[in-house]
CSV table of C-alpha atoms in Angstrom, one decimal:
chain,number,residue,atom,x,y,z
Q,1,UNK,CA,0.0,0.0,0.0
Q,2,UNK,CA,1.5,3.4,-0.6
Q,3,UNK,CA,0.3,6.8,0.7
Q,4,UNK,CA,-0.5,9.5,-1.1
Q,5,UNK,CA,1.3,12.2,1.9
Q,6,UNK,CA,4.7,10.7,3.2
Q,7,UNK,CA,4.7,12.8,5.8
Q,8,UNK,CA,1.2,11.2,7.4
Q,9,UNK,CA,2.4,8.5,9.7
Q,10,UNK,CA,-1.3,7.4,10.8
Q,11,UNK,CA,-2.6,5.6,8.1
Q,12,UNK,CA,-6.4,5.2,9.0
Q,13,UNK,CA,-6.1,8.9,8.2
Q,14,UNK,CA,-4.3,8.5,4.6
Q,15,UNK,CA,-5.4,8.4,1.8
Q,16,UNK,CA,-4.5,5.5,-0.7
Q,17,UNK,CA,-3.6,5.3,-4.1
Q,18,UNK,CA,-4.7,2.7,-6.4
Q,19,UNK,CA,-2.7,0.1,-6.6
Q,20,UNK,CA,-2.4,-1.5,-10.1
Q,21,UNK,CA,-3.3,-5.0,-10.5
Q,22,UNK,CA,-0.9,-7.4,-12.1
Q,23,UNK,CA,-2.6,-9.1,-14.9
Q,24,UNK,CA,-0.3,-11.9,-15.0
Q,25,UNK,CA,-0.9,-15.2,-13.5
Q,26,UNK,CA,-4.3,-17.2,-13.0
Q,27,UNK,CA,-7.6,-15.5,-13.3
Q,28,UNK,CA,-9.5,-16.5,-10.4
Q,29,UNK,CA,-12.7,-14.1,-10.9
Q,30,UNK,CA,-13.0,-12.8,-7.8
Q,31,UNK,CA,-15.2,-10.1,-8.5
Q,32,UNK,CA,-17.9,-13.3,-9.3
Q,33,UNK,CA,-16.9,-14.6,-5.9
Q,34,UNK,CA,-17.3,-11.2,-4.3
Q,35,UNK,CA,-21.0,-10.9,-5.9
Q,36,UNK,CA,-21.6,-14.6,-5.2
Q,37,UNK,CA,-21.3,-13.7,-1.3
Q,38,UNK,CA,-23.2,-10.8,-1.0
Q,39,UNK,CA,-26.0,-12.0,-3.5
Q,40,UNK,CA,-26.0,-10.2,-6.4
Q,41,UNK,CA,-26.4,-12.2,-9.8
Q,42,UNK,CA,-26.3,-10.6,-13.3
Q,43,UNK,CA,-28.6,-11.9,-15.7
Q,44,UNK,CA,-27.7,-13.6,-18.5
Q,45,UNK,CA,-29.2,-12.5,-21.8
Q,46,UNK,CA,-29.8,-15.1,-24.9
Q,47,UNK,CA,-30.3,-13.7,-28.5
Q,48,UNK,CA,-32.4,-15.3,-31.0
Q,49,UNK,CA,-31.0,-18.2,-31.6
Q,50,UNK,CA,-30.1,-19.6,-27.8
Q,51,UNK,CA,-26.8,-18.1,-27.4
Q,52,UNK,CA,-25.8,-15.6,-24.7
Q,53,UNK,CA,-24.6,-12.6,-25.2
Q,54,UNK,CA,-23.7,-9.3,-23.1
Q,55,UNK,CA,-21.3,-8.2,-20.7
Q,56,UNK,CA,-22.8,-10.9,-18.4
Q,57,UNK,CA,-22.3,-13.9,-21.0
Q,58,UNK,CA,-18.9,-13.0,-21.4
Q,59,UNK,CA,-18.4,-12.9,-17.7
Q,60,UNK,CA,-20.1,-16.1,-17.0
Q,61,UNK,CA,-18.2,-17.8,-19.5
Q,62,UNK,CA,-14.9,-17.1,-18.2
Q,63,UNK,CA,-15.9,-18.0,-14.7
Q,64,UNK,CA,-17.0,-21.3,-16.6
Q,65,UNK,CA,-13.5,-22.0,-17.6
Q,66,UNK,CA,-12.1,-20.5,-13.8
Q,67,UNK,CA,-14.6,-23.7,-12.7
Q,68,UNK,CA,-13.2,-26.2,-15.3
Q,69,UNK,CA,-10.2,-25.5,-14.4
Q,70,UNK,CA,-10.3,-25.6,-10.3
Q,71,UNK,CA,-12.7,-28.8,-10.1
Q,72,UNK,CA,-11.9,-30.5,-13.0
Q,73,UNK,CA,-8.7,-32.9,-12.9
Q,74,UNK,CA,-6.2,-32.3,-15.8
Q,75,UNK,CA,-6.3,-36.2,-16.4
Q,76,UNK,CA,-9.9,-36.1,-17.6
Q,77,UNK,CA,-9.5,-35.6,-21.1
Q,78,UNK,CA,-13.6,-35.7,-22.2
Q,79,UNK,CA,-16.7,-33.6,-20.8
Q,80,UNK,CA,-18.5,-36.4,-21.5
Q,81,UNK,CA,-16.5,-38.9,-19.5
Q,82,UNK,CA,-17.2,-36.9,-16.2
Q,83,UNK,CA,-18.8,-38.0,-13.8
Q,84,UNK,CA,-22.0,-36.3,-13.1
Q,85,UNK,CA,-22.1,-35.2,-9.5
Q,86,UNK,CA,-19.3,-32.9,-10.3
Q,87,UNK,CA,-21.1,-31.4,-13.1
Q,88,UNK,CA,-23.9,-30.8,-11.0
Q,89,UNK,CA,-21.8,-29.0,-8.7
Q,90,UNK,CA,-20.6,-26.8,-11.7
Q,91,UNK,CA,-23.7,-26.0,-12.8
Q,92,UNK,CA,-25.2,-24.8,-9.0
Q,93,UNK,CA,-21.8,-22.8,-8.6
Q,94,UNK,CA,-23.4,-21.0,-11.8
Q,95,UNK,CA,-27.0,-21.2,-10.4
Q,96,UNK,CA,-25.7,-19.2,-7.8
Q,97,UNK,CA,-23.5,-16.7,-9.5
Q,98,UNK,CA,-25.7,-16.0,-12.6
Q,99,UNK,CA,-29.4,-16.0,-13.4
Q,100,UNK,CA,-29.1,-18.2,-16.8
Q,101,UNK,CA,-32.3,-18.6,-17.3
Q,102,UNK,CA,-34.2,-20.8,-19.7
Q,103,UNK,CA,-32.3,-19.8,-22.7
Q,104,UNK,CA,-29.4,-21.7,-22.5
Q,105,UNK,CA,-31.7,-25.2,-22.4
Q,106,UNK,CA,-31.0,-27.2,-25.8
Q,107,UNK,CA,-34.2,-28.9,-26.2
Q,108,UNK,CA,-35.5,-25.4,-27.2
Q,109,UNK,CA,-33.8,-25.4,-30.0
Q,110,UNK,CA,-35.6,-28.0,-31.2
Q,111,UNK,CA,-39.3,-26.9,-30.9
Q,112,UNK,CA,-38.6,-25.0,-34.0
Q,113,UNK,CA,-36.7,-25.4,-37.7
Q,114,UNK,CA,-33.4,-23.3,-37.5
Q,115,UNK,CA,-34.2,-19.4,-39.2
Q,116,UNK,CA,-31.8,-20.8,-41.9
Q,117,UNK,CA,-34.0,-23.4,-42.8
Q,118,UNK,CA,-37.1,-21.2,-43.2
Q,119,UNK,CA,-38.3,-23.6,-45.9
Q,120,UNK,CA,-38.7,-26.8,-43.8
Q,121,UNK,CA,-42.1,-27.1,-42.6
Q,122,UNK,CA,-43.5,-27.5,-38.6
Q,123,UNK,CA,-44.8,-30.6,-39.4
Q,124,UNK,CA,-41.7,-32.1,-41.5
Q,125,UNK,CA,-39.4,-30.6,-38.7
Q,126,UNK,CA,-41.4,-32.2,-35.8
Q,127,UNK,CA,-40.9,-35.7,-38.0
Q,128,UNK,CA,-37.2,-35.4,-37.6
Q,129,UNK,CA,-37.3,-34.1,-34.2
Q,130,UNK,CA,-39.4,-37.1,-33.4
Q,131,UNK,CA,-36.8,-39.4,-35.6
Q,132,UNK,CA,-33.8,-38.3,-33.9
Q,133,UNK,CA,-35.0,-38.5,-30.4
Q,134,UNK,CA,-36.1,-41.7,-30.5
Q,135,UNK,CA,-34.1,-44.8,-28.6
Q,136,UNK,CA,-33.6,-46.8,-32.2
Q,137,UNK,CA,-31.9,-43.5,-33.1
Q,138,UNK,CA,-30.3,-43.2,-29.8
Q,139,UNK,CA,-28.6,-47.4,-30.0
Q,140,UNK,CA,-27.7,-46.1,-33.8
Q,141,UNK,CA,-25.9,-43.1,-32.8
Q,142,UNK,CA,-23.8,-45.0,-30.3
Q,143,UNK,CA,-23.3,-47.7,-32.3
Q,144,UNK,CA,-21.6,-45.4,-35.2
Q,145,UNK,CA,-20.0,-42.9,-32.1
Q,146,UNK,CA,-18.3,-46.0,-30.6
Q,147,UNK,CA,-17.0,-47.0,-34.6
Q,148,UNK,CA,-15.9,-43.2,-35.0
Q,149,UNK,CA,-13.8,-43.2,-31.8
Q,150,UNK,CA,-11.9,-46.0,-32.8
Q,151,UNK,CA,-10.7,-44.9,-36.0
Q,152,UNK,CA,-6.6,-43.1,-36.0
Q,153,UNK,CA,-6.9,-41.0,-38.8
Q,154,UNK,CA,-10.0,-38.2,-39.0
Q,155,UNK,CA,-11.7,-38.4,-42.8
Q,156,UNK,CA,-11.2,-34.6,-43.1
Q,157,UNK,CA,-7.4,-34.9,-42.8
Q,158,UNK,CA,-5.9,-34.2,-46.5
């Protein structure tokens, strides 16, 4: 702490400078920890198509990957993989730092055919929602996943 008077020796009757903060090192968002304690929670804002936007997305995003990083091992190599009391946890540490909302829920997505798509019909679009939610669909797509992970080289490779 530095003074702003050198010749004040008391210093509850200094005033202070600001200090610069060093931006090296590791982010641990303390201004969301800080909020988080005394109650405060921004609210996340979605645009049209699901995705959030905003200082608060930003925000919340990066304190997403402050979360990864403190609670998820660096052995765990898949988001999929983990187990899914610990993404729980993530997810209420989120709860309780940021109103998400119901905008970042997938299955909303799929009430209705993507803008670029304009063409498709409700009725077609609810076939193939149907189609692709369904368990035969479900033991399919594992089926060809499980294939996929075992092959060395990917197809898109030139």
């Amino acid at each position: 702490m530095r003074f702003t008077s050198s010749s004040e020796k008391d210093p509850s009757s200094a005033t202070f400078d600001e200090v610069k903060k060093s931006t090296c090192g590791i982010n641990r968002m303390s201004r969301v920890v800080k909020r988080k304690i005394q109650r405060i929670k921004p609210v996340v804002e979605y645009n049209k198509s699901g995705r959030p936007h905003g200082k608060a997305a930003i925000e919340m995003q990066s304190y997403i990957g402050v979360l990864a990083r403190t609670r998820v091992l660096l052995v765990d190599k898949n988001w999929t993989q983990l187990p899914k009391d610990l993404k729980e946890q993530i997810w209420e540490a989120i709860q309780m730092a940021y109103v998400v909302g119901e905008g970042g829920k997938k299955m909303e997505k799929l009430k209705e055919p993507p803008q670029l798509y304009n063409f498709i019909e409700k009725s077609q679009w609810d076939a193939f929602v149907g189609s692709r939610l369904s368990p035969d669909f479900e033991d399919v797509h594992s089926e060809q996943s499980k294939r996929r992970e075992k092959c060395e080289y990917n197809h898109r490779l030139s």
